[in-house]
Structures are given as C-alpha cells and as structure tokens.
C-alpha cells in the first residue's frame, strides 16, 4: 500500500536517514535483490576499506566470510511479496556498520511465518554451543546434510558462529499470519584474537 | 584420460586435475552461490580416474576462501579420493593455509577428522 510519493517529505527523509546512518556508524545500506554482482561489489568494497583501515588479514577474512554467507542466505531463502498473491526470491536489506571495536553485518528479509519456529530453534541451539560443540555440529551437518537444489548446505549460521566466536543476534517480527521479517546481526571483532584461541 | 583445466574467476578456483601425473590442484576462491554445478565435472572426472588411478595421487588444495556451499562439494571430491585410497593406492591431500589463517587450518583439520585419508597441513609464509 504505497502512499503517493511526496517530494518534499522525501528530501527530509534523506537527511533524516543520513543522520541515522552516521549515528549508528552504518557505512553500507542496501535494499533490493541480492545478485552475485551485488555480493561481488559489496565484498570488494569492504575489502578495499578494510585494507585502507589496516585491519588484520584474519579480521578481513572473517568479515568477507560473514558477508558472503549472509548475502547468499538472502538470495537463497528470502521471500518477498510483490502483491497479495505473488512472491519472488532473493530480496532483503543489508547493512554494514563499523566502530573502533567491531564490524556488524545485518540482514533483514521476509520469510514464511511457518518457518520461524524451526529457524528460531536452530539459532538458539547454535547460540547455546561452545566452540567445541559448534565444531561437532558443523562436522555432523557436513557428513549427514545434503545440499538443497539451490546449493544450501545448512552450514551458514554454524560457520558464522564459529568464525566470529560471537553469539548471533536475531529477531522475528510478525507482519501478518503468513509472513514474518527476520533480522540477523553478526559481529566480527576488529581485534586480532588469534592469541585467545 | 583428458585432464581438467579450468581457469579461476573471482568466485571459482583454478582447477588442474591431471591423470598422467596424478597431481590434482584446486587453488583460489570458491564462493559460487550454487557449488554443485561447478564441482560436478571434478566429481565425474574422479569417478573415471578411480578405475585406473596413478600409483600416487597428490592433491594440492590452496584455497583463500570457500563458502559453506563449496565446503560440502569439496567433501564429495575428497570422498572420491578416499575410495581410491581404500583401494590401496597412495593418496595424499596437501592442505595449504596462510600462516595467520587459523580458520583455514581448522577447516582442513575438520576434513582430516571426517575422512580416512592422509592429510598434510602446509603453512604458506607471507
């Protein structure tokens, strides 16, 4: 139910949006279809920025991994309603924020409400595991899981949790009976944490 | 048997599988969205290679990045090699990782613990 486009208020919105991005240290925000070109563009951009910032190469690699897995999750699993009856795959919102301590990679996309419980359980389970538990779960899924027709291995969230060493932060917002909005934030510390391992 | 030579791209690795020398290489980045399509020729090639493998097969893996979709396909490639190893042929997987890349070393160790096949972890100095 899009309202009529109001040019003046849209100008105000742009400034408002800019201020909010700055306040939240967001340096990349995108909404739309996630294609391989988009993935390539965003990961190259991030790599260039991180090189300029002199982030350790282990941090750069972790950010790259998380971005790829998150973007490919959207392109494989997200559902978007065009209207009441038609849906299309592969759209969502993608944000990257950065402060002195960490990178945060956030995705948001529509999913069918009947998938919420299963997904919530999976994420809760991952967050309850320690590094050794995550390793065992990863190996079990790799041995026993099958690739979906779209190439999904069921390993993405486990891999993000293992590589970042951080809990996954997520929420599900019910839009209507059939559709929910799924938001996930993954955090990569900018400190080189090789010593702690 | 014809070798497989595929030039790498920004999302797929260089492939060089040579039955004559028994040297199989995968090198670069592997982040295709659907990796099944990309890895199928290698799995099929190994099926044929398994009929008359070289006395010694040396597999060099030098990956910079791979996504979870690829990780499953790489396991399928390794499983074919495990069968050759079970048939009493010499097979070794040389798993290369950059010296500060703990995640890549760990990924190699995961494969090593899943498979019954000799692995050699090789650190690349920068």
mmCIF file of C-alpha atoms in Angstrom:
data_model
loop_
_atom_site.group_PDB
_atom_site.id
_atom_site.type_symbol
_atom_site.label_atom_id
_atom_site.label_comp_id
_atom_site.label_asym_id
_atom_site.label_seq_id
_atom_site.Cartn_x
_atom_site.Cartn_y
_atom_site.Cartn_z
ATOM 1 C CA UNK A 1 0.000 0.000 0.000
ATOM 2 C CA UNK A 2 2.461 2.619 -1.161
ATOM 3 C CA UNK A 3 1.462 6.189 -0.497
ATOM 4 C CA UNK A 4 1.751 8.876 -3.121
ATOM 5 C CA UNK A 5 5.361 9.978 -3.475
ATOM 6 C CA UNK A 6 5.801 13.302 -1.701
ATOM 7 C CA UNK A 7 8.963 15.009 -2.950
ATOM 8 C CA UNK A 8 9.334 17.482 -0.111
ATOM 9 C CA UNK A 9 8.967 14.935 2.664
ATOM 10 C CA UNK A 10 11.287 12.587 0.789
ATOM 11 C CA UNK A 11 14.002 15.255 0.939
ATOM 12 C CA UNK A 12 13.529 15.457 4.699
ATOM 13 C CA UNK A 13 13.658 11.678 4.869
ATOM 14 C CA UNK A 14 17.011 11.596 3.063
ATOM 15 C CA UNK A 15 18.606 13.877 5.640
ATOM 16 C CA UNK A 16 16.962 12.009 8.479
ATOM 17 C CA UNK A 17 18.233 8.748 7.026
ATOM 18 C CA UNK A 18 21.746 10.172 6.619
ATOM 19 C CA UNK A 19 21.838 11.354 10.245
ATOM 20 C CA UNK A 20 20.628 7.977 11.492
ATOM 21 C CA UNK A 21 23.235 6.155 9.422
ATOM 22 C CA UNK A 22 26.005 8.366 10.805
ATOM 23 C CA UNK A 23 24.734 7.971 14.360
ATOM 24 C CA UNK A 24 24.726 4.196 14.060
ATOM 25 C CA UNK A 25 28.083 4.054 12.232
ATOM 26 C CA UNK A 26 26.453 2.428 9.233
ATOM 27 C CA UNK A 27 28.673 2.656 6.191
ATOM 28 C CA UNK A 28 26.709 0.489 3.829
ATOM 29 C CA UNK A 29 22.939 0.171 3.484
ATOM 30 C CA UNK A 30 21.131 -1.593 0.671
ATOM 31 C CA UNK A 31 17.646 -2.839 -0.014
ATOM 32 C CA UNK A 32 16.840 -4.878 -3.054
ATOM 33 C CA UNK A 33 17.647 -8.001 -4.961
ATOM 34 C CA UNK A 34 20.788 -9.825 -3.874
ATOM 35 C CA UNK A 35 22.546 -10.981 -7.027
ATOM 36 C CA UNK A 36 26.047 -12.279 -7.436
ATOM 37 C CA UNK A 37 27.077 -8.882 -8.832
ATOM 38 C CA UNK A 38 25.847 -7.213 -5.650
ATOM 39 C CA UNK A 39 27.728 -9.717 -3.497
ATOM 40 C CA UNK A 40 30.869 -9.131 -5.525
ATOM 41 C CA UNK A 41 30.536 -5.338 -5.344
ATOM 42 C CA UNK A 42 29.907 -5.257 -1.583
ATOM 43 C CA UNK A 43 32.689 -7.676 -0.706
ATOM 44 C CA UNK A 44 35.227 -5.810 -2.894
ATOM 45 C CA UNK A 45 34.174 -2.519 -1.332
ATOM 46 C CA UNK A 46 34.590 -3.962 2.163
ATOM 47 C CA UNK A 47 37.974 -5.490 1.271
ATOM 48 C CA UNK A 48 39.257 -2.160 -0.037
ATOM 49 C CA UNK A 49 38.024 -0.281 3.027
ATOM 50 C CA UNK A 50 39.499 -2.798 5.444
ATOM 51 C CA UNK A 51 42.848 -2.694 3.670
ATOM 52 C CA UNK A 52 42.849 1.099 3.970
ATOM 53 C CA UNK A 53 41.974 0.780 7.656
ATOM 54 C CA UNK A 54 44.826 -1.702 8.169
ATOM 55 C CA UNK A 55 42.574 -4.313 9.722
ATOM 56 C CA UNK A 56 44.478 -7.569 10.358
ATOM 57 C CA UNK A 57 44.085 -10.028 7.496
ATOM 58 C CA UNK A 58 42.363 -12.540 9.815
ATOM 59 C CA UNK A 59 39.687 -9.903 10.561
ATOM 60 C CA UNK A 60 39.314 -9.096 6.849
ATOM 61 C CA UNK A 61 38.810 -12.758 6.039
ATOM 62 C CA UNK A 62 36.189 -13.200 8.751
ATOM 63 C CA UNK A 63 34.231 -10.159 7.552
ATOM 64 C CA UNK A 64 34.425 -11.440 3.972
ATOM 65 C CA UNK A 65 33.140 -14.892 5.034
ATOM 66 C CA UNK A 66 30.255 -13.482 7.045
ATOM 67 C CA UNK A 67 29.233 -11.124 4.227
ATOM 68 C CA UNK A 68 29.237 -13.906 1.648
ATOM 69 C CA UNK A 69 27.237 -16.303 3.828
ATOM 70 C CA UNK A 70 24.697 -13.618 4.817
ATOM 71 C CA UNK A 71 24.176 -12.363 1.261
ATOM 72 C CA UNK A 72 23.882 -15.887 -0.121
ATOM 73 C CA UNK A 73 21.379 -16.729 2.635
ATOM 74 C CA UNK A 74 19.155 -13.919 1.419
ATOM 75 C CA UNK A 75 19.439 -14.857 -2.217
ATOM 76 C CA UNK A 76 18.563 -18.471 -1.367
ATOM 77 C CA UNK A 77 15.916 -18.134 1.310
ATOM 78 C CA UNK A 78 14.294 -14.719 1.351
ATOM 79 C CA UNK A 79 10.782 -14.320 0.052
ATOM 80 C CA UNK A 80 9.328 -11.032 -0.985
ATOM 81 C CA UNK A 81 5.741 -10.253 -1.728
ATOM 82 C CA UNK A 82 5.160 -8.310 -4.906
ATOM 83 C CA UNK A 83 1.443 -8.207 -4.182
ATOM 84 C CA UNK A 84 -1.165 -10.326 -2.403
ATOM 85 C CA UNK A 85 -0.526 -13.432 -4.466
ATOM 86 C CA UNK A 86 2.937 -13.181 -5.996
ATOM 87 C CA UNK A 87 6.246 -13.609 -4.218
ATOM 88 C CA UNK A 88 9.773 -13.537 -5.579
ATOM 89 C CA UNK A 89 13.059 -14.780 -4.155
ATOM 90 C CA UNK A 90 16.173 -13.111 -3.085
ATOM 91 C CA UNK A 91 15.485 -9.618 -1.773
ATOM 92 C CA UNK A 92 16.330 -8.083 1.527
ATOM 93 C CA UNK A 93 18.040 -5.335 3.406
ATOM 94 C CA UNK A 94 21.795 -5.434 4.057
ATOM 95 C CA UNK A 95 23.719 -3.190 6.445
ATOM 96 C CA UNK A 96 27.348 -2.986 7.484
ATOM 97 C CA UNK A 97 28.378 -0.875 10.449
ATOM 98 C CA UNK A 98 31.784 -0.304 11.924
ATOM 99 C CA UNK A 99 33.221 1.293 15.057
ATOM 100 C CA UNK A 100 36.636 1.054 16.713
ATOM 101 C CA UNK A 101 35.821 -2.314 18.245
ATOM 102 C CA UNK A 102 33.910 -4.324 15.685
ATOM 103 C CA UNK A 103 32.122 -4.815 12.378
ATOM 104 C CA UNK A 104 28.415 -5.609 12.431
ATOM 105 C CA UNK A 105 26.797 -7.233 9.432
ATOM 106 C CA UNK A 106 22.992 -7.137 9.457
ATOM 107 C CA UNK A 107 20.498 -8.705 7.103
ATOM 108 C CA UNK A 108 16.717 -8.424 7.095
ATOM 109 C CA UNK A 109 14.338 -10.346 4.890
ATOM 110 C CA UNK A 110 10.837 -11.738 4.675
ATOM 111 C CA UNK A 111 10.282 -15.379 5.447
ATOM 112 C CA UNK A 112 7.170 -17.520 5.713
ATOM 113 C CA UNK A 113 5.828 -17.479 9.271
ATOM 114 C CA UNK A 114 5.676 -21.277 9.335
ATOM 115 C CA UNK A 115 9.483 -21.341 9.059
ATOM 116 C CA UNK A 116 10.013 -19.114 12.096
ATOM 117 C CA UNK A 117 9.901 -21.806 14.778
ATOM 118 C CA UNK A 118 12.372 -24.087 13.048
ATOM 119 C CA UNK A 119 14.776 -21.250 12.349
ATOM 120 C CA UNK A 120 14.478 -19.892 15.889
ATOM 121 C CA UNK A 121 15.270 -23.326 17.331
ATOM 122 C CA UNK A 122 18.275 -23.711 15.054
ATOM 123 C CA UNK A 123 19.680 -20.295 16.041
ATOM 124 C CA UNK A 124 19.014 -20.893 19.769
ATOM 125 C CA UNK A 125 20.814 -24.208 19.525
ATOM 126 C CA UNK A 126 23.825 -22.592 17.820
ATOM 127 C CA UNK A 127 23.996 -19.825 20.434
ATOM 128 C CA UNK A 128 23.968 -22.386 23.252
ATOM 129 C CA UNK A 129 27.003 -24.248 21.948
ATOM 130 C CA UNK A 130 30.634 -23.626 22.882
ATOM 131 C CA UNK A 131 33.375 -23.715 20.193
ATOM 132 C CA UNK A 132 33.822 -27.480 20.517
ATOM 133 C CA UNK A 133 30.053 -28.040 20.271
ATOM 134 C CA UNK A 134 29.886 -25.850 17.165
ATOM 135 C CA UNK A 135 32.719 -27.801 15.589
ATOM 136 C CA UNK A 136 30.925 -31.094 16.215
ATOM 137 C CA UNK A 137 27.627 -29.714 14.847
ATOM 138 C CA UNK A 138 29.399 -28.392 11.739
ATOM 139 C CA UNK A 139 31.054 -31.721 11.054
ATOM 140 C CA UNK A 140 27.832 -33.646 11.661
ATOM 141 C CA UNK A 141 25.921 -31.390 9.256
ATOM 142 C CA UNK A 142 28.685 -31.684 6.664
ATOM 143 C CA UNK A 143 28.662 -35.504 6.889
ATOM 144 C CA UNK A 144 24.903 -36.008 7.059
ATOM 145 C CA UNK A 145 23.385 -32.949 5.412
ATOM 146 C CA UNK A 146 22.539 -32.770 1.743
ATOM 147 C CA UNK A 147 22.819 -29.752 -0.486
ATOM 148 C CA UNK A 148 19.485 -28.179 -1.340
ATOM 149 C CA UNK A 149 18.703 -27.639 -5.036
ATOM 150 C CA UNK A 150 19.839 -24.032 -4.539
ATOM 151 C CA UNK A 151 23.158 -25.168 -3.119
ATOM 152 C CA UNK A 152 22.407 -24.506 0.550
ATOM 153 C CA UNK A 153 24.407 -26.724 2.887
ATOM 154 C CA UNK A 154 22.666 -25.843 6.178
ATOM 155 C CA UNK A 155 26.063 -24.726 7.437
ATOM 156 C CA UNK A 156 25.932 -20.943 7.069
ATOM 157 C CA UNK A 157 24.828 -19.918 10.579
ATOM 158 C CA UNK A 158 27.082 -22.506 12.238
ATOM 159 C CA UNK A 159 30.018 -21.274 10.170
ATOM 160 C CA UNK A 160 29.338 -17.625 11.079
ATOM 161 C CA UNK A 161 29.147 -18.501 14.792
ATOM 162 C CA UNK A 162 32.394 -20.496 14.611
ATOM 163 C CA UNK A 163 34.390 -17.940 12.676
ATOM 164 C CA UNK A 164 33.230 -14.885 14.616
ATOM 165 C CA UNK A 165 33.237 -16.510 18.079
ATOM 166 C CA UNK A 166 30.231 -14.282 18.863
ATOM 167 C CA UNK A 167 26.582 -15.019 19.557
ATOM 168 C CA UNK A 168 24.159 -14.430 16.696
ATOM 169 C CA UNK A 169 21.688 -11.633 17.433
ATOM 170 C CA UNK A 170 18.319 -12.018 15.743
ATOM 171 C CA UNK A 171 14.630 -11.228 15.856
ATOM 172 C CA UNK A 172 11.439 -12.210 14.083
ATOM 173 C CA UNK A 173 8.690 -9.654 13.523
ATOM 174 C CA UNK A 174 5.318 -10.983 12.515
ATOM 175 C CA UNK A 175 3.909 -8.962 9.637
ATOM 176 C CA UNK A 176 0.751 -10.986 9.166
ATOM 177 C CA UNK A 177 -0.281 -14.589 9.643
ATOM 178 C CA UNK A 178 1.740 -15.803 6.702
ATOM 179 C CA UNK A 179 4.786 -13.565 6.645
ATOM 180 C CA UNK A 180 7.473 -12.549 9.100
ATOM 181 C CA UNK A 181 10.518 -10.331 8.903
ATOM 182 C CA UNK A 182 13.770 -11.950 10.011
ATOM 183 C CA UNK A 183 16.670 -9.765 11.163
ATOM 184 C CA UNK A 184 20.118 -11.159 11.929
ATOM 185 C CA UNK A 185 23.255 -9.366 13.101
ATOM 186 C CA UNK A 186 26.696 -10.993 13.083
ATOM 187 C CA UNK A 187 29.637 -9.350 14.811
ATOM 188 C CA UNK A 188 33.315 -9.557 13.896
ATOM 189 C CA UNK A 189 35.739 -8.156 16.458
ATOM 190 C CA UNK A 190 38.423 -5.917 14.956
ATOM 191 C CA UNK A 191 40.946 -7.127 17.498
ATOM 192 C CA UNK A 192 43.176 -9.861 16.228
ATOM 193 C CA UNK A 193 42.064 -12.634 18.576
ATOM 194 C CA UNK A 194 44.481 -15.338 17.500
ATOM 195 C CA UNK A 195 46.126 -15.354 20.918
ATOM 196 C CA UNK A 196 42.954 -16.216 22.775
ATOM 197 C CA UNK A 197 42.419 -19.384 20.742
ATOM 198 C CA UNK B 1 42.316 -39.658 -19.861
ATOM 199 C CA UNK B 2 41.897 -35.942 -20.535
ATOM 200 C CA UNK B 3 42.930 -33.538 -17.788
ATOM 201 C CA UNK B 4 40.508 -30.939 -16.434
ATOM 202 C CA UNK B 5 41.875 -27.430 -16.599
ATOM 203 C CA UNK B 6 39.575 -24.595 -15.526
ATOM 204 C CA UNK B 7 40.819 -21.068 -15.114
ATOM 205 C CA UNK B 8 39.835 -19.385 -11.869
ATOM 206 C CA UNK B 9 37.466 -16.451 -11.564
ATOM 207 C CA UNK B 10 36.613 -14.104 -8.687
ATOM 208 C CA UNK B 11 34.183 -16.702 -7.386
ATOM 209 C CA UNK B 12 35.614 -20.026 -8.514
ATOM 210 C CA UNK B 13 39.077 -21.561 -8.115
ATOM 211 C CA UNK B 14 41.686 -22.682 -10.651
ATOM 212 C CA UNK B 15 41.311 -26.390 -11.310
ATOM 213 C CA UNK B 16 44.004 -28.640 -12.753
ATOM 214 C CA UNK B 17 43.392 -32.409 -12.500
ATOM 215 C CA UNK B 18 45.986 -34.440 -14.380
ATOM 216 C CA UNK B 19 45.613 -38.227 -14.533
ATOM 217 C CA UNK B 20 49.045 -38.656 -16.156
ATOM 218 C CA UNK B 21 50.992 -37.095 -13.313
ATOM 219 C CA UNK B 22 48.446 -37.894 -10.578
ATOM 220 C CA UNK B 23 48.574 -34.266 -9.472
ATOM 221 C CA UNK B 24 45.243 -32.602 -8.691
ATOM 222 C CA UNK B 25 45.086 -28.906 -7.827
ATOM 223 C CA UNK B 26 42.365 -26.606 -6.521
ATOM 224 C CA UNK B 27 43.564 -23.071 -5.940
ATOM 225 C CA UNK B 28 41.921 -19.693 -5.292
ATOM 226 C CA UNK B 29 38.478 -18.643 -4.102
ATOM 227 C CA UNK B 30 35.427 -20.845 -4.077
ATOM 228 C CA UNK B 31 32.289 -18.847 -3.344
ATOM 229 C CA UNK B 32 29.777 -19.733 -6.074
ATOM 230 C CA UNK B 33 26.197 -19.473 -4.897
ATOM 231 C CA UNK B 34 25.413 -22.961 -6.079
ATOM 232 C CA UNK B 35 28.561 -25.008 -5.995
ATOM 233 C CA UNK B 36 27.007 -28.279 -7.201
ATOM 234 C CA UNK B 37 27.191 -27.195 -10.822
ATOM 235 C CA UNK B 38 30.809 -26.057 -10.528
ATOM 236 C CA UNK B 39 32.116 -29.197 -8.791
ATOM 237 C CA UNK B 40 30.163 -31.781 -10.807
ATOM 238 C CA UNK B 41 32.806 -32.148 -13.582
ATOM 239 C CA UNK B 42 35.502 -32.817 -10.959
ATOM 240 C CA UNK B 43 33.410 -35.455 -9.179
ATOM 241 C CA UNK B 44 32.615 -37.146 -12.527
ATOM 242 C CA UNK B 45 36.282 -36.990 -13.560
ATOM 243 C CA UNK B 46 37.291 -38.694 -10.294
ATOM 244 C CA UNK B 47 34.741 -41.469 -10.897
ATOM 245 C CA UNK B 48 36.544 -42.276 -14.127
ATOM 246 C CA UNK B 49 40.016 -41.719 -12.647
ATOM 247 C CA UNK B 50 39.197 -44.202 -9.867
ATOM 248 C CA UNK B 51 39.107 -47.003 -12.479
ATOM 249 C CA UNK B 52 42.825 -46.655 -13.187
ATOM 250 C CA UNK B 53 44.393 -44.190 -10.786
ATOM 251 C CA UNK B 54 48.033 -43.238 -10.744
ATOM 252 C CA UNK B 55 50.189 -45.156 -8.211
ATOM 253 C CA UNK B 56 50.432 -41.928 -6.254
ATOM 254 C CA UNK B 57 47.823 -39.167 -6.264
ATOM 255 C CA UNK B 58 48.895 -35.808 -4.837
ATOM 256 C CA UNK B 59 46.106 -33.327 -4.149
ATOM 257 C CA UNK B 60 47.120 -29.710 -3.611
ATOM 258 C CA UNK B 61 44.449 -27.517 -2.023
ATOM 259 C CA UNK B 62 45.337 -23.836 -1.801
ATOM 260 C CA UNK B 63 42.113 -22.036 -1.027
ATOM 261 C CA UNK B 64 41.918 -18.444 0.052
ATOM 262 C CA UNK B 65 38.192 -18.548 0.807
ATOM 263 C CA UNK B 66 35.416 -21.055 0.395
ATOM 264 C CA UNK B 67 31.754 -20.734 1.280
ATOM 265 C CA UNK B 68 29.666 -23.344 3.072
ATOM 266 C CA UNK B 69 28.054 -24.440 -0.199
ATOM 267 C CA UNK B 70 31.517 -25.302 -1.555
ATOM 268 C CA UNK B 71 32.597 -27.000 1.663
ATOM 269 C CA UNK B 72 30.075 -29.767 1.090
ATOM 270 C CA UNK B 73 31.171 -30.258 -2.542
ATOM 271 C CA UNK B 74 34.834 -30.325 -1.535
ATOM 272 C CA UNK B 75 33.922 -33.123 0.876
ATOM 273 C CA UNK B 76 32.353 -35.007 -2.061
ATOM 274 C CA UNK B 77 35.603 -34.611 -4.016
ATOM 275 C CA UNK B 78 37.593 -35.897 -1.019
ATOM 276 C CA UNK B 79 35.233 -38.867 -0.601
ATOM 277 C CA UNK B 80 36.080 -39.999 -4.131
ATOM 278 C CA UNK B 81 39.755 -39.754 -3.218
ATOM 279 C CA UNK B 82 39.088 -41.715 -0.027
ATOM 280 C CA UNK B 83 37.703 -44.564 -2.162
ATOM 281 C CA UNK B 84 40.896 -44.577 -4.218
ATOM 282 C CA UNK B 85 42.926 -44.644 -1.005
ATOM 283 C CA UNK B 86 40.813 -47.556 0.275
ATOM 284 C CA UNK B 87 41.707 -49.430 -2.912
ATOM 285 C CA UNK B 88 45.309 -49.429 -1.635
ATOM 286 C CA UNK B 89 46.589 -46.605 -3.787
ATOM 287 C CA UNK B 90 48.762 -43.822 -2.438
ATOM 288 C CA UNK B 91 46.770 -40.611 -1.922
ATOM 289 C CA UNK B 92 47.828 -37.524 -0.014
ATOM 290 C CA UNK B 93 46.000 -34.220 0.425
ATOM 291 C CA UNK B 94 48.278 -31.225 0.899
ATOM 292 C CA UNK B 95 46.128 -28.624 2.642
ATOM 293 C CA UNK B 96 47.725 -25.180 2.345
ATOM 294 C CA UNK B 97 46.842 -22.249 4.595
ATOM 295 C CA UNK B 98 48.330 -18.798 5.122
ATOM 296 C CA UNK B 99 50.285 -18.508 8.327
ATOM 297 C CA UNK B 100 47.787 -16.329 10.220
ATOM 298 C CA UNK B 101 44.702 -18.061 8.850
ATOM 299 C CA UNK B 102 43.576 -20.210 11.789
ATOM 300 C CA UNK B 103 40.133 -20.660 10.225
ATOM 301 C CA UNK B 104 41.588 -22.251 7.090
ATOM 302 C CA UNK B 105 43.806 -24.564 9.159
ATOM 303 C CA UNK B 106 40.790 -25.561 11.237
ATOM 304 C CA UNK B 107 38.737 -26.224 8.089
ATOM 305 C CA UNK B 108 41.480 -28.609 6.913
ATOM 306 C CA UNK B 109 41.511 -30.340 10.276
ATOM 307 C CA UNK B 110 37.730 -30.789 10.073
ATOM 308 C CA UNK B 111 38.115 -32.664 6.787
ATOM 309 C CA UNK B 112 41.028 -34.644 8.156
ATOM 310 C CA UNK B 113 38.915 -35.864 11.089
ATOM 311 C CA UNK B 114 35.937 -36.798 8.896
ATOM 312 C CA UNK B 115 37.947 -38.729 6.284
ATOM 313 C CA UNK B 116 40.267 -41.717 6.411
ATOM 314 C CA UNK B 117 42.895 -40.305 4.118
ATOM 315 C CA UNK B 118 46.358 -38.817 4.792
ATOM 316 C CA UNK B 119 46.431 -35.015 5.119
ATOM 317 C CA UNK B 120 49.462 -32.787 5.264
ATOM 318 C CA UNK B 121 48.931 -29.290 6.670
ATOM 319 C CA UNK B 122 51.251 -26.847 4.933
ATOM 320 C CA UNK B 123 51.711 -23.302 6.159
ATOM 321 C CA UNK B 124 52.335 -20.684 3.465
ATOM 322 C CA UNK B 125 54.573 -17.934 4.777
ATOM 323 C CA UNK B 126 53.578 -14.435 3.714
#
